[in-house]
Every structure is written in structure tokens, then in C-alpha cells.
Coordinates of C-alpha atoms in Angstrom, one line a residue:
X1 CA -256.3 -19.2 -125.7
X2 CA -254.5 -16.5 -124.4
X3 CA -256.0 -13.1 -124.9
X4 CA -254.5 -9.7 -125.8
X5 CA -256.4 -8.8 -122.7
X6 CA -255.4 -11.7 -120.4
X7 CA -251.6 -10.6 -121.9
X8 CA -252.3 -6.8 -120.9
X9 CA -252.8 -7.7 -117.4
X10 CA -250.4 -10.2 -117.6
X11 CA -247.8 -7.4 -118.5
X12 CA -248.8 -4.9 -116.0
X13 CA -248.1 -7.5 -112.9
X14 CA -245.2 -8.0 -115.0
X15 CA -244.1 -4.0 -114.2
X16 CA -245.4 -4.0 -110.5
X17 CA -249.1 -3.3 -110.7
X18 CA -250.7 -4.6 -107.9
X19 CA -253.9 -3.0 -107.7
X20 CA -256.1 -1.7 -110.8
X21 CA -259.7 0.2 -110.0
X22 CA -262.4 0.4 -112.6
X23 CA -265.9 -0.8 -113.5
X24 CA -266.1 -3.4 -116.2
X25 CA -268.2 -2.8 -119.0
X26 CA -269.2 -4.9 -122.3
X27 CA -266.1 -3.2 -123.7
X28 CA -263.3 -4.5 -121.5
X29 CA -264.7 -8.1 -121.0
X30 CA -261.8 -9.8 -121.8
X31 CA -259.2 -7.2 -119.5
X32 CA -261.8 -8.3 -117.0
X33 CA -260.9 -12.5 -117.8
X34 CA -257.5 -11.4 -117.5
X35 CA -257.9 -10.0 -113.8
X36 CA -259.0 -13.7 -113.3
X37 CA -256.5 -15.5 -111.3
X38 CA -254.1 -12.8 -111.5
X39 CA -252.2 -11.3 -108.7
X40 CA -253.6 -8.1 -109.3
X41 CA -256.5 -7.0 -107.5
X42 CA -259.8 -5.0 -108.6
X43 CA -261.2 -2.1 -106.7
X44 CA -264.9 -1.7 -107.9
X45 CA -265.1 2.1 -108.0
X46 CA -269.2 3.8 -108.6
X47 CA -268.1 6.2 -111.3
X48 CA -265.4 6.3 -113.8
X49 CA -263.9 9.7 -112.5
X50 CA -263.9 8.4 -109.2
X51 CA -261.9 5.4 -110.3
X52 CA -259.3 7.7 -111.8
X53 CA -259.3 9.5 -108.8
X54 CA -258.7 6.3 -107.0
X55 CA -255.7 5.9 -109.2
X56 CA -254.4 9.6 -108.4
X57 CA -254.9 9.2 -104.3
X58 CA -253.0 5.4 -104.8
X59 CA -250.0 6.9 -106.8
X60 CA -249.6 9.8 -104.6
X61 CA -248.8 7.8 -101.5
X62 CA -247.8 4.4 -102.6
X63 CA -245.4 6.3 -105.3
X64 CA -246.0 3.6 -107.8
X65 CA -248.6 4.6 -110.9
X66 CA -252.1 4.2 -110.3
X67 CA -254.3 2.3 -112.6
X68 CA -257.9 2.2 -113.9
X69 CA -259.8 0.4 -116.3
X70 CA -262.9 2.3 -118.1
X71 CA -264.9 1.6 -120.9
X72 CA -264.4 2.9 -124.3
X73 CA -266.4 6.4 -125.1
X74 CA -268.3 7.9 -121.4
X75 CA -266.1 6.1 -119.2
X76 CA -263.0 7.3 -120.8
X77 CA -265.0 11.4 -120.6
X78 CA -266.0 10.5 -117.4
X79 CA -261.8 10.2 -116.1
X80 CA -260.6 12.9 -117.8
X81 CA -261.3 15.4 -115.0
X82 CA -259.5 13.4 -113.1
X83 CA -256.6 13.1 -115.5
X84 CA -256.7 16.4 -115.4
X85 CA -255.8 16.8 -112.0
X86 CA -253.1 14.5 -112.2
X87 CA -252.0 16.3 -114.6
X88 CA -251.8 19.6 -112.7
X89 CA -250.3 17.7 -109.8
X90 CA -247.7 15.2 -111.8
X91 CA -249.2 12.6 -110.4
X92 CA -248.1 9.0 -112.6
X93 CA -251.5 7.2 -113.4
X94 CA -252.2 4.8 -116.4
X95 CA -255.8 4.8 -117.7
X96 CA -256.6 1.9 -119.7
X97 CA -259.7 2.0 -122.2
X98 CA -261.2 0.0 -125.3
X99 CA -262.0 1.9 -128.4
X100 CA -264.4 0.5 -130.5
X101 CA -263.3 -1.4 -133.5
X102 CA -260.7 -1.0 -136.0
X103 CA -262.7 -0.7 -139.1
X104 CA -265.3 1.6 -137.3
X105 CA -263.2 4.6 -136.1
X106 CA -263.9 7.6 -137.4
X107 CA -266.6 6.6 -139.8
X108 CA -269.8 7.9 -137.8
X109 CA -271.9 4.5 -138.2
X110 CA -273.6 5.0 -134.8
X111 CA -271.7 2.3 -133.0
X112 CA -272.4 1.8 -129.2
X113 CA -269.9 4.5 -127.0
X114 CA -268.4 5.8 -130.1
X115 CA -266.6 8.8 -130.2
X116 CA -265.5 11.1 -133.4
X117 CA -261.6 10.5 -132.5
X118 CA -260.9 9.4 -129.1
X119 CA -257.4 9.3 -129.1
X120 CA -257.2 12.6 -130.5
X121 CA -259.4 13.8 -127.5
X122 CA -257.1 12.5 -124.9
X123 CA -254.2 13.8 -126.7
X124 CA -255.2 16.9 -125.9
X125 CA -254.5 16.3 -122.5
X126 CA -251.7 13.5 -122.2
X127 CA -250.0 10.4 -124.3
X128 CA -252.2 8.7 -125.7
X129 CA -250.7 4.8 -127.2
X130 CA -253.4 2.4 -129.0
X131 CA -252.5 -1.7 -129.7
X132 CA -253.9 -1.6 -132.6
X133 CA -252.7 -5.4 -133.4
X134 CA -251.5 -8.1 -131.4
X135 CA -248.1 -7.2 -132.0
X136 CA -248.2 -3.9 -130.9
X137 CA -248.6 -4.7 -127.0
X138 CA -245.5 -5.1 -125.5
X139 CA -244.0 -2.4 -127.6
X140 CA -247.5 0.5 -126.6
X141 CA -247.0 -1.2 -123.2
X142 CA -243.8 0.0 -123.1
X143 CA -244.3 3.5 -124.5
X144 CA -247.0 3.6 -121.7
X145 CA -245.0 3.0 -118.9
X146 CA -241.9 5.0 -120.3
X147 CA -244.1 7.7 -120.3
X148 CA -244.8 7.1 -116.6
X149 CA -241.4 7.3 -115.8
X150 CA -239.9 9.8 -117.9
X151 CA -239.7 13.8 -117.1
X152 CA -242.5 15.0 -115.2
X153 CA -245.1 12.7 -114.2
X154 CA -248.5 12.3 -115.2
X155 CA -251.4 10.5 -116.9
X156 CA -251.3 8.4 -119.6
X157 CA -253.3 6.7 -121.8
X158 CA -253.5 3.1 -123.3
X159 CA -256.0 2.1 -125.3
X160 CA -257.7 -1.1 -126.7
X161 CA -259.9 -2.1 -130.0
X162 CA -263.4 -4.0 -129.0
X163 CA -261.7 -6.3 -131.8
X164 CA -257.9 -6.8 -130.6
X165 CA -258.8 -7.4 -127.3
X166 CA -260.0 -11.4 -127.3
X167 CA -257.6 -11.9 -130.1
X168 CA -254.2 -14.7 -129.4
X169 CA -251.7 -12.7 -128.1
X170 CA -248.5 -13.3 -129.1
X171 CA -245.5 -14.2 -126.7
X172 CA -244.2 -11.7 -124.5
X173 CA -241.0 -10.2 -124.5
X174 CA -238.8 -9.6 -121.4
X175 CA -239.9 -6.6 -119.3
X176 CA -237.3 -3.9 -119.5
X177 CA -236.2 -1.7 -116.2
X178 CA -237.9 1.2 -115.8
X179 CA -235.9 4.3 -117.5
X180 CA -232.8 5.7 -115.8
X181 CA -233.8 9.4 -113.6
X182 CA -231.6 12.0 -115.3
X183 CA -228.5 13.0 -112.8
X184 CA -226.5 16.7 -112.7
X185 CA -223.1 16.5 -113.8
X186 CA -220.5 16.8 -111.2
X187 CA -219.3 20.5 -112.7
X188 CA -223.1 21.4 -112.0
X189 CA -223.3 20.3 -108.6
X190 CA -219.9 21.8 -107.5
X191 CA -221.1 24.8 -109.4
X192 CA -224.7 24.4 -107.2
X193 CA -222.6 24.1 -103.7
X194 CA -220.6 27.0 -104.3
X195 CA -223.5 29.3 -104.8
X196 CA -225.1 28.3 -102.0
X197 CA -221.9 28.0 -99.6
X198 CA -221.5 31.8 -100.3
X199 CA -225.2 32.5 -99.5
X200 CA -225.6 34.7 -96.4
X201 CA -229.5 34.5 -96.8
X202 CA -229.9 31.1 -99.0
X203 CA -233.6 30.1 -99.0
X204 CA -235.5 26.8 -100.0
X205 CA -238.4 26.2 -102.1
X206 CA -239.8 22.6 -102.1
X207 CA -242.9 21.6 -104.2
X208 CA -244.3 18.2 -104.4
X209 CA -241.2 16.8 -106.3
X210 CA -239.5 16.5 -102.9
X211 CA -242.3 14.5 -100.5
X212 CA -240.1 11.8 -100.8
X213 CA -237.4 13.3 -100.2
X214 CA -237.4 14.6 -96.6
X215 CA -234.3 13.0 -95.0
X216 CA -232.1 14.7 -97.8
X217 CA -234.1 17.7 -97.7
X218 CA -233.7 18.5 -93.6
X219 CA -230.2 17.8 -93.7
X220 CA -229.3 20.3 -96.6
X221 CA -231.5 22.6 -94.6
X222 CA -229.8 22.4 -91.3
X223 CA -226.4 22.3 -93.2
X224 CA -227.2 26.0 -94.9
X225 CA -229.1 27.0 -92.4
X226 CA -231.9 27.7 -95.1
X227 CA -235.8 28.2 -94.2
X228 CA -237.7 25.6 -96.0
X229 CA -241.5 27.0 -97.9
X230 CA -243.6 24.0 -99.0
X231 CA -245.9 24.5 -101.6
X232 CA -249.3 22.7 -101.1
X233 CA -248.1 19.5 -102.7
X234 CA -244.8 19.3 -99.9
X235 CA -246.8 19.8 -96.9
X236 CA -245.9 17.7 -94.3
X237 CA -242.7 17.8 -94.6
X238 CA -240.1 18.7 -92.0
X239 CA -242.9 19.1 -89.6
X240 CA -242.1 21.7 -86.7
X241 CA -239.2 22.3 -87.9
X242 CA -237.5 25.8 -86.7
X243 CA -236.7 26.4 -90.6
X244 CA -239.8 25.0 -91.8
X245 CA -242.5 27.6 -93.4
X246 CA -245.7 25.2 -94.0
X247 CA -247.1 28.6 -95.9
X248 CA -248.1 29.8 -99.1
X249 CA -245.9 31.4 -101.2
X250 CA -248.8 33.1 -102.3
X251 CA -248.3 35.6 -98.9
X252 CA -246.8 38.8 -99.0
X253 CA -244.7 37.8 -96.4
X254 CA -243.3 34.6 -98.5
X255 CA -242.8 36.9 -101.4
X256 CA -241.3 39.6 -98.7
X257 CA -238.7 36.1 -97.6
X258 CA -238.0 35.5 -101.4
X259 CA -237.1 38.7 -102.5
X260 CA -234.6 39.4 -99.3
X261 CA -233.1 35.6 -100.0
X262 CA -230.0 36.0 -101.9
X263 CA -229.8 32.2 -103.1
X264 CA -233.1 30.4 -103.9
X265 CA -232.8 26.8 -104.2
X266 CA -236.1 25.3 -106.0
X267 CA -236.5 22.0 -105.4
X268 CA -239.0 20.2 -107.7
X269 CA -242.2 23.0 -107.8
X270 CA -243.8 23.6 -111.1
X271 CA -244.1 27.3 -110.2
X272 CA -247.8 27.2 -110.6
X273 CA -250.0 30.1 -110.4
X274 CA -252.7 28.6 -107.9
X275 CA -249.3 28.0 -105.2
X276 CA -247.4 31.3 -105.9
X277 CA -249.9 34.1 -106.8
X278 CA -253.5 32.4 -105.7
X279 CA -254.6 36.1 -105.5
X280 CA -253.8 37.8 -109.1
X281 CA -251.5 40.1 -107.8
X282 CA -248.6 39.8 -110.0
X283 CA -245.1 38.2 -110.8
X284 CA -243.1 37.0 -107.6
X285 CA -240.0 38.2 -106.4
X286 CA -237.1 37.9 -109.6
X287 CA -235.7 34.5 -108.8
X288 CA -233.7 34.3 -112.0
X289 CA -230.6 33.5 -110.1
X290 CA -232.1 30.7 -108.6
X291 CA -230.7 27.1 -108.4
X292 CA -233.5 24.9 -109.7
X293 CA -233.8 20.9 -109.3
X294 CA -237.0 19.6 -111.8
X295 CA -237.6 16.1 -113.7
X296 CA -239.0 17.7 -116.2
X297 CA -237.0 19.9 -118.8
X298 CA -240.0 21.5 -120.1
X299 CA -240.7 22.9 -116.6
X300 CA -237.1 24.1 -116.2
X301 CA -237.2 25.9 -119.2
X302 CA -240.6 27.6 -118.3
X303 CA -238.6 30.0 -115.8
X304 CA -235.4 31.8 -115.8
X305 CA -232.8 30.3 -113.4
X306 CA -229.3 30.8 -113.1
X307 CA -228.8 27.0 -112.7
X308 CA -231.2 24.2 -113.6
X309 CA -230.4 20.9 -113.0
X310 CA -232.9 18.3 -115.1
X311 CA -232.6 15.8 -112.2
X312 CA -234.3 13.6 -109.2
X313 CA -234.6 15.6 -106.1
X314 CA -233.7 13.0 -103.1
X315 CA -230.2 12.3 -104.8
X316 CA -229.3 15.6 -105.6
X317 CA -229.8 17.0 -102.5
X318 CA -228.2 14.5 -100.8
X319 CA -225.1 15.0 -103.8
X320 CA -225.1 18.7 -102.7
X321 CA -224.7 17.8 -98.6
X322 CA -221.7 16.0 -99.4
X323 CA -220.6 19.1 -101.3
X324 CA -221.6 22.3 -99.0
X325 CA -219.6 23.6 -96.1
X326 CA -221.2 23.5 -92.9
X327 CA -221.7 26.8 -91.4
X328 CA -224.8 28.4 -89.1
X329 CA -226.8 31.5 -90.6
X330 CA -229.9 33.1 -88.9
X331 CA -232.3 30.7 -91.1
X332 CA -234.2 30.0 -87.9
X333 CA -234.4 33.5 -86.6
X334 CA -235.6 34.7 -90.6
X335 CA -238.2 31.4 -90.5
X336 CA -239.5 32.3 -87.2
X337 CA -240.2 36.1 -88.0
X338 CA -241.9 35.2 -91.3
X339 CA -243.8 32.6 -89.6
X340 CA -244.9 35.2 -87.1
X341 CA -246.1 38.0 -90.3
X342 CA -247.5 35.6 -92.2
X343 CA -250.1 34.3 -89.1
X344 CA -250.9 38.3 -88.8
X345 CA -251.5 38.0 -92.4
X346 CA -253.7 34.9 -92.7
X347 CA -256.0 36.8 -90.0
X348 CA -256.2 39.9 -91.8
X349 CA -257.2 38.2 -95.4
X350 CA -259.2 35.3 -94.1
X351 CA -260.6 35.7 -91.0
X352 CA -262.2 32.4 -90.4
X353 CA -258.6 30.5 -91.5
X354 CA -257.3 30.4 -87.9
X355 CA -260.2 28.9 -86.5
X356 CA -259.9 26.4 -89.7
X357 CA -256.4 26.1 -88.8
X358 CA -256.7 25.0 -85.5
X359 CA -260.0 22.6 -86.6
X360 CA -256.9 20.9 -88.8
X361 CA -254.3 20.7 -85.8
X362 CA -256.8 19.4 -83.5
X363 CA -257.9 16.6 -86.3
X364 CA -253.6 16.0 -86.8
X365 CA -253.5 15.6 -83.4
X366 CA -256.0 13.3 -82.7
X367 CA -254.7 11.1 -85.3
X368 CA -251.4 11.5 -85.7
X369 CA -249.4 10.2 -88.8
X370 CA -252.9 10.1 -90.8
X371 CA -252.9 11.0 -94.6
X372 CA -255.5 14.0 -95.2
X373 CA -257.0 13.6 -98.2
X374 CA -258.7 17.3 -99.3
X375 CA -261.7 18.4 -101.8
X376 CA -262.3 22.3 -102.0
X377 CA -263.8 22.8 -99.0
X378 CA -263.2 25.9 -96.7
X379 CA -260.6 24.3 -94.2
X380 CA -258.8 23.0 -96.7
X381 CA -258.4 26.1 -98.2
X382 CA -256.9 27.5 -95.1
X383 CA -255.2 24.7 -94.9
X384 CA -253.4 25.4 -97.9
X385 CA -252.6 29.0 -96.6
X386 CA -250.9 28.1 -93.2
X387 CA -251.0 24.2 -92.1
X388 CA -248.1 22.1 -90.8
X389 CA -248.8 18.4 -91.2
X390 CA -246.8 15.8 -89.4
X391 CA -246.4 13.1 -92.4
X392 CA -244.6 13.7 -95.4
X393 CA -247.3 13.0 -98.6
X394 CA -249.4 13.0 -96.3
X395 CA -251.7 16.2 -97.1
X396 CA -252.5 16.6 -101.2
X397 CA -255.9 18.0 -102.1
X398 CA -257.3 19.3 -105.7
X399 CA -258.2 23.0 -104.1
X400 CA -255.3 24.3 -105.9
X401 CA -253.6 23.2 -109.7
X402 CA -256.8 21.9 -111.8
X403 CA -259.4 22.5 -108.7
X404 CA -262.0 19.2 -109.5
X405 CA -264.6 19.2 -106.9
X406 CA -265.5 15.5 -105.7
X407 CA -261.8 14.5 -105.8
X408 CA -261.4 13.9 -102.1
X409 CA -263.4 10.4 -101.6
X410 CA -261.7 8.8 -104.6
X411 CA -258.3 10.0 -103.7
X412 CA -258.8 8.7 -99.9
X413 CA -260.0 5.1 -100.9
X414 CA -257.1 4.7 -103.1
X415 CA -254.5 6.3 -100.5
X416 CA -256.2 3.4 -97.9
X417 CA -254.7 0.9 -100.5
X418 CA -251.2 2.3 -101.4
X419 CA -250.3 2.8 -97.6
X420 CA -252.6 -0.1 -95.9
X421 CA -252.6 0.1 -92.4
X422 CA -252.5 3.9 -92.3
X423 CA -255.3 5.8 -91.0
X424 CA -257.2 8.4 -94.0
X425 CA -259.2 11.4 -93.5
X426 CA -261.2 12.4 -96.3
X427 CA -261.8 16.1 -95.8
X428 CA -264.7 17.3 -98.1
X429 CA -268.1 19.7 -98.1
X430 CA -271.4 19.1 -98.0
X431 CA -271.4 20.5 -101.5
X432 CA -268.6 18.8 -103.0
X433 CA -269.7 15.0 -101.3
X434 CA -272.8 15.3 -103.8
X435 CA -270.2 15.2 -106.9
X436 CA -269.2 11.4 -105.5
X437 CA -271.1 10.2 -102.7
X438 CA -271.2 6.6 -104.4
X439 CA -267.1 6.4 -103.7
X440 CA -268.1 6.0 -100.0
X441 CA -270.0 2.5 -100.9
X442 CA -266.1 1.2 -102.1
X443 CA -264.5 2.5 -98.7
X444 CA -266.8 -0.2 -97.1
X445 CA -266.8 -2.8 -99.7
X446 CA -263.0 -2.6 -99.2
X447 CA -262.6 -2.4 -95.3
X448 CA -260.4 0.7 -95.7
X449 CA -259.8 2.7 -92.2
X450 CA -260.8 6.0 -94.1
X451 CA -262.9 8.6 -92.5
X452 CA -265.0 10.9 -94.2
X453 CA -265.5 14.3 -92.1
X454 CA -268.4 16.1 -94.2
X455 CA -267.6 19.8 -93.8
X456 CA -271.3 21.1 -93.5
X457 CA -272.2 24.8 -94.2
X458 CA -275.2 23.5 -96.1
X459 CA -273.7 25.1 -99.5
X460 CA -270.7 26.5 -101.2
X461 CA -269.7 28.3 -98.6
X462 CA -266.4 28.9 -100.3
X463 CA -267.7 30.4 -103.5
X464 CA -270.7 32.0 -101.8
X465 CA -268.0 34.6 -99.8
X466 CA -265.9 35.2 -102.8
X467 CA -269.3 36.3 -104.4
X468 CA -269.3 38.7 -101.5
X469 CA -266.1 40.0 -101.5
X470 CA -266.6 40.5 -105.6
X471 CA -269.8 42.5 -104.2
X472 CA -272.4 40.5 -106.7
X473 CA -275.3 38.7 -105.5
X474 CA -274.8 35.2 -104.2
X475 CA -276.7 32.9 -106.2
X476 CA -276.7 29.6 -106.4
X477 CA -274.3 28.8 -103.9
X478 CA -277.0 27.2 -101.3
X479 CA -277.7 23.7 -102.5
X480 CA -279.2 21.7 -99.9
X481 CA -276.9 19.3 -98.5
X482 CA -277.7 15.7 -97.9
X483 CA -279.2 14.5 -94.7
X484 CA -276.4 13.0 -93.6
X485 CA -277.3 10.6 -90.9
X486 CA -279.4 8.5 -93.2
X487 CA -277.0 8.9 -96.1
X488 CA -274.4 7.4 -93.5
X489 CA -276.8 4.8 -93.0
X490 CA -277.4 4.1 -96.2
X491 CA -273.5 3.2 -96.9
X492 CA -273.4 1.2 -93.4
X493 CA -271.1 4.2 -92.2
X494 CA -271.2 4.8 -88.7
X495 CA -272.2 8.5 -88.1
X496 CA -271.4 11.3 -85.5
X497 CA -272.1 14.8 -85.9
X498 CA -270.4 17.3 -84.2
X499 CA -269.9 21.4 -84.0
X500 CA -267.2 23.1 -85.9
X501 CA -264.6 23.5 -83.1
X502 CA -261.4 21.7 -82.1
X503 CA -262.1 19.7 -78.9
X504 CA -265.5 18.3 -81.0
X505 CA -264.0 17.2 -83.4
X506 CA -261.0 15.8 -81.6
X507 CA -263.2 13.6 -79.2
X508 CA -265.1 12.2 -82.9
X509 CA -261.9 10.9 -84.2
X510 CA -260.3 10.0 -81.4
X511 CA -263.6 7.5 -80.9
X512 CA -262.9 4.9 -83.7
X513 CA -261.6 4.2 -86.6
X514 CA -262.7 3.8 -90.6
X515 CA -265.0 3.6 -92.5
X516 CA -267.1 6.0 -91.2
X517 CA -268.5 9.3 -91.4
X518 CA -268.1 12.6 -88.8
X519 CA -270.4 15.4 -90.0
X520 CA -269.0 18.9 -89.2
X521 CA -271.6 21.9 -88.7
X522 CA -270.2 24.9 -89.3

């Protein structure tokens, strides 16, 4: 017989799942008989959050939706942190839980994993569908998946009765295409061209909406003569590029570039908090005249702009090249200066960052082209404040948006798998490895070239200066760290330690490949 389950995952190879990570449980048994002989392939993951994160690190560089299987009740509580974070970052994943059975929910009777409502729980957070019959698959499959491809991307949640699962499915219906990407009109874009053609000082803004849109991005870029910020999420783009300003926005002298810009062109950033005012100092610049490209028409209407354009970024930028007159500005000259203040101004707040900084271009540079996968963990904090990364996608980390410590090996095991062949560094703390050290076990199970360098200031270093700088006493910031030679050993890793300084660390990476584990003191 054919199962609702065996149908489930019959219907997501059907939409171009190819991997799903989870940990089976007496509550997804049959799912489980449906991975059986199906093209899709299982990723054991040690904790439920860490499959999610899996999920979250495999969307974000294959740019297809990640997908995990829990249980119904604690594995479902266990991913929401990391549904969370995708969230905050719009990144597409698909969580797929049981629920206990129909004629239990909601009465309290006790039974095993239950929960007082938990689709009204995950509602909370994101879409939430349940097949509450046979019948109702392909049409809550479809819901699900529209979800994942409509407006701004995110999690979404599908869920399962104990008791619908092993039931006979019923047939199938044809898969329909994934949901058109809203376009601008053609009034809009000519509208969008001419405000930017008569720009002296026209200035880009590029969030995480655009990492896949490079090629379109440089050449609007070199056409206006425009410098180019990323937000965390873009990083990597345009790499050394004389307009590119791999900076925060969050710097006095990107607000300082802003506000003397007289055409701002936003290009899919959600505006958020933790990219442009990390330090609580206030609105930005007045950017209510800006031209602003966003899936999501919630997000557009969130800020004033003089144009918004509900659409995909790579086509419309490379609708508005077609449409602007070619002519050369100083957008080099302008990029260069504030390049130049806001170095002087990373010293001046955070006087370790260049010494970070250069840690980071000495690890880029030893392997070049690698995907850096980041926890909250001191370099990765300067990171965020002033780091140019050579691969487009290829630096994301949960230090900024929702923050969720123990993110980092998750994320870098499923990256491994939605861009095979590509080398991963997973860039965590001492402190933050202890959240999910088991994640390092599925690295190896897997064979995935991923290296974990364990930044090691025997705490929360981090936390433990902002305690300082708040002038309260530091307390509990100085967990002890694991011994990580043995640990290393433990997961069959091989080890090096090294000192926190450039050439070190270099010389580690340049010395093998994944899995394995380099231990930074700092």
C-alpha cells in the first residue's frame, strides 16, 4: 500500500527536493519508509535544531529550500530557533513534523510528545499547513511550497497526524510550476532609470536579496558609477571592487555616504536594525526618496521610498542597465575615501577588529572561493564590520538578524551538500561549539570537506567585553571550553592548533582539507 508518508516524499522529489536532514523518530516512521528507495537522500543530523540549521546553511547556497524532518512535540521546539533565524535571514526552508493524532489534539489526555496547540505555536512564527486527511496532501503540499516561493522567503511548516501518515494515499495530482516572481511595470522602470540617470551622487544598497545577483549588480554599478554597501547577508559580492564597500551600514561613515548620496537604490535589504544601527544610535540617514527593489511587499511598505518596486532583483537590475545612460561619476573616488574613514573607524570602536580582519583575509586567502559559514564569535563580528569576501553567498552567519548561538556547524554541513565540491569553513567559539558539538559527528559520517576552526578565548569573549564596556561585573562569561584535541579525536577529526595570527592560521588550512578541526588560541 502506498502511504500518505511514502506519497509526502514522493511529492517533494516531485518539486526538486533532493536532500532532507532529520532524525527519525516513532512519529515519522512511515516518512521514514517513504525515503526508502527514493531519490532523495537522508542527512542524519544529532539534534533537531541542528537539522534545521542544516536546512538553513543548504538553502542559502544551493538556493533551493532546505528540508528537515522532526518529530512531533520536542523535535518540532527543538527547530524553532533555527526557524527563527531563517526567518530573520529569508532563508526558504520546509520543516516537516507529525502531530499526534486527530482525535487527541487539544484534549490534554497525556499522549507521548503532545503539545497544547502545536500549530498554533508555530504560527506564531511562520505558515503553518496540517494534512489532516488523505486528501488534503497535494493541496497542504502545495500551500507549503507556495509559501516557499511567494514574497519574502522563509520557513514553513507542514505537518502530519500519527494517524494520517500510514493511511492509502490517494493519487497524486500533476505538480504545478513554482509561482511566477512579481516584475515592475515598464512605466516604473523607466521612471527608476530616470532618477538614477540624473543622479550626480547615486549610491547602492544591496542586502542578501541580491547574492545571486552579482553579474547584474556590477554592471548597473559600473554603468552609474554608484558605490556598492553590502549588508552582512551580500558579502562577497563584487569582491575588490573600486566601488564596492564590504562595510556596515551601521558606521558613521556609511551613514555619512548615505546621507550625501542623492539617489539610493535599495536592492533587496530588509532594513534590519542589527545591519543598519547595530549600536542604538538612532534612525539612518532620510532615504525616503530612495528607489527600492524587495520580494516582499510587506517589507516595502515597512519604509518610506519614493519608488518601490515589489520585484526579483537579478532581472530588474539587469531591466534597469538596458534603460540607464552610460556616463562616469566619481563613485570610485567617494568608495575609496569612505573605505579609508571607515577602516579609521573600525580601529577606533573595536580595537581588536583589524587584527580579526586580517585573521579573515589570511583564512580567504588560503582557501580561496571557500563558503565561510559564521556562529557569534569575535571574528566574525568584525567580520561583519569590515570583511570583503571573494564568493558571492559565500559569507552568511547568525551574529546579526535573530543571533542563535550554535548555528555555525549546522549551517556548514548543509552548505557542504548544496555546493558539493566546495571547500566550508565553519567559523565558531569555544563557547558557542558546546551549543552543537554533535553536528561535527554528521560532517564525518557524510565526507563533507568542511573545516571547523574553533575560535578559542576559553569563554564568551564577546559578551564578556560588552560587560566591560557597560562597566558591570563580568559574570558568567568564562565557561571552560572543551579540550579540544580529544574532542577532535573523539569525532575522528584530524586536529591542529595554532596562535591567533594570520601566517598560523594560513599554513593550518593551507595543510589539508575537510573534515577536520583547527583550534585557534586567542
Amino acid at each position: 500500500m502506498r502511504t500518505v508518508g511514502m506519497a509526502l516524499v514522493e511529492g517533494l522529489a516531485a518539486r526538486g527536493v533532493e536532500v532532507v536532514f532529520g532524525i527519525p523518530g516513532v512519529h515519522t516512521i512511515e516518512l521514514y519508509r517513504g525515503l526508502s528507495g527514493s531519490p532523495v537522500r537522508h542527512v542524519t543530523a544529532r539534534h533537531e535544531q541542528g537539522a534545521a540549521f542544516m536546512a538553513d546553511g543548504y538553502a542559502r547556497v544551493s538556493g533551493k529550500p532546505g528540508v528537515a524532518f522532526v518529530i512531533t512535540g520536542p523535535g518540532v521546539t527543538n527547530a524553532l530557533t533555527a526557524m527563527a533565524q531563517s526567518r530573520e535571514d529569508s532563508v526558504p526552508v520546509l520543516i516537516v513534523s507529525g502531530v499526534n493524532r486527530r482525535a487527541s489534539l487539544g484534549q490534554g489526555l497525556g499522549y507521548l510528545h503532545e503539545l497544547p496547540d502545536q500549530t498554533a505555536m508555530v504560527e506564531t512564527l511562520c505558515p503553518s499547513f496540517r494534512v489532516a486527511s488523505p486528501g488534503l496532501l497535494d493541496p497542504m503540499l502545495e500551500a507549503a511550497f507556495e509559501a516557499l516561493h511567494t514574497g519574502r522567503p522563509g520557513p514553513v511548516h507542514l505537518e502530519v497526524p500519527t494517524d494520517v501518515m500510514g493511511l492509502a494515499a490517494e493519487e497524486s495530482r500533476t505538480v504545478p510550476p513554482p509561482p511566477a516572481r512579481p516584475v515592475p511595470k515598464d512605466a516604473d522602470l523607466r521612471r527608476a532609470a530616470a532618477l538614477l540617470d540624473s543622479a550626480d551622487r547615486p549610491l547602492i544598497l544591496a542586502g542578501g536579496g541580491a547574492r545571486r545577483a552579482e553579474a547584474a549588480l556590477v554592471a548597473l554599478a559600473e554603468a552609474l558609477d554608484a558605490p556598492v554597501v553590502q549588508t552582512t547577508n551580500a558579502r562577497g559580492l563584487m569582491h575588490g571592487h573600486p566601488l564596492s564597500l564590504a562595510v556596515s551600514p551601521s558606521l558613521a561613515s556609511m551613514r555619512a555616504l548615505m546621507a550625501a548620496s542623492d539617489q539610493v537604490l535599495a536592492v533587496g535589504t530588509e532594513f534590519g536594525l542589527t545591519d543598519y544601527d547595530m549600536y542604538g544610535v538612532g534612525p539612518w540617514p532620510d532615504l525616503s526618496g530612495m528607489i527600492r527593489i524587495d520580494l516582499c511587499p510587506d517589507q516595502l511598505d515597512r519604509h518610506a521610498a519614493a519608488l518601490p518596486l515589489e520585484a526579483e532583483a537579478e532581472a530588474t537590475l539587469a531591466a534597469l542597465l538596458s534603460l540607464i545612460a552610460r556616463r562616469g561619476r566619481d563613485g570610485s573616488a567617494r568608495a575609496a575615501e569612505t573605505r579609508a574613514a571607515a577602516a579609521a573607524e573600525i580601529a577606533d570602536l573595536a580595537p581588536t577588529a583589524p587584527a580579526l580582519i586580517a585573521c579573515l583575509n589570511a583564512v580567504r586567502d588560503a582557501v580561496p572561493g571557500a563558503i565561510i559559514v559564521g556562529d557569534s564569535t569575535q571574528p566574525v563580528y568584525a567580520g561583519n564590520l569590515g570583511f570583503d569576501h571573494d564568493r558571492a553567498g559565500g559569507w552568511f552567519n547568525a551574529a546579526t538578524g535573530f543571533g542563535a548561538l550554535g548555528f555555525a556547524p549546522g549551517a556548514a554541513v548543509g552548505a557542504a551538500l548544496g555546493a558539493p565540491g566546495t571547500p566550508v569553513i565553519c567559523l565558531i567559539g569555544d563557547g558557542g561549539l558546546q551549543f552543537s558539538p554533535g553536528e561535527l559527528r554528521t560532517a564525518v559520517d557524510e565526507g563533507l570537506d568542511v573545516t571547523f576552526v574553533v575560535w578559542n578565548n576559553a569563554g564568551f569573549g564577546e559578551i564578556a567585553q560588552a560587560m566591560r564596556d557597560a562597566q558591570t561585573e563580568v559574570i558568567g562569561c568564562t565557561p571552560s571550553p572543551l579540550n579540544h584535541e580529544p574532542f577532535a579525536a573523539a569525532c575522528d577529526l584530524p586536529f591542529v592548533s595554532v596562535t591567533a595570527e594570520p601566517a598560523a592560521l594560513s599554513g593550518a588550512l593551507k595543510g589539508g582539507r575537510g573534515p577536520r578541526m583547527i583550534e585557534v588560541r586567542a
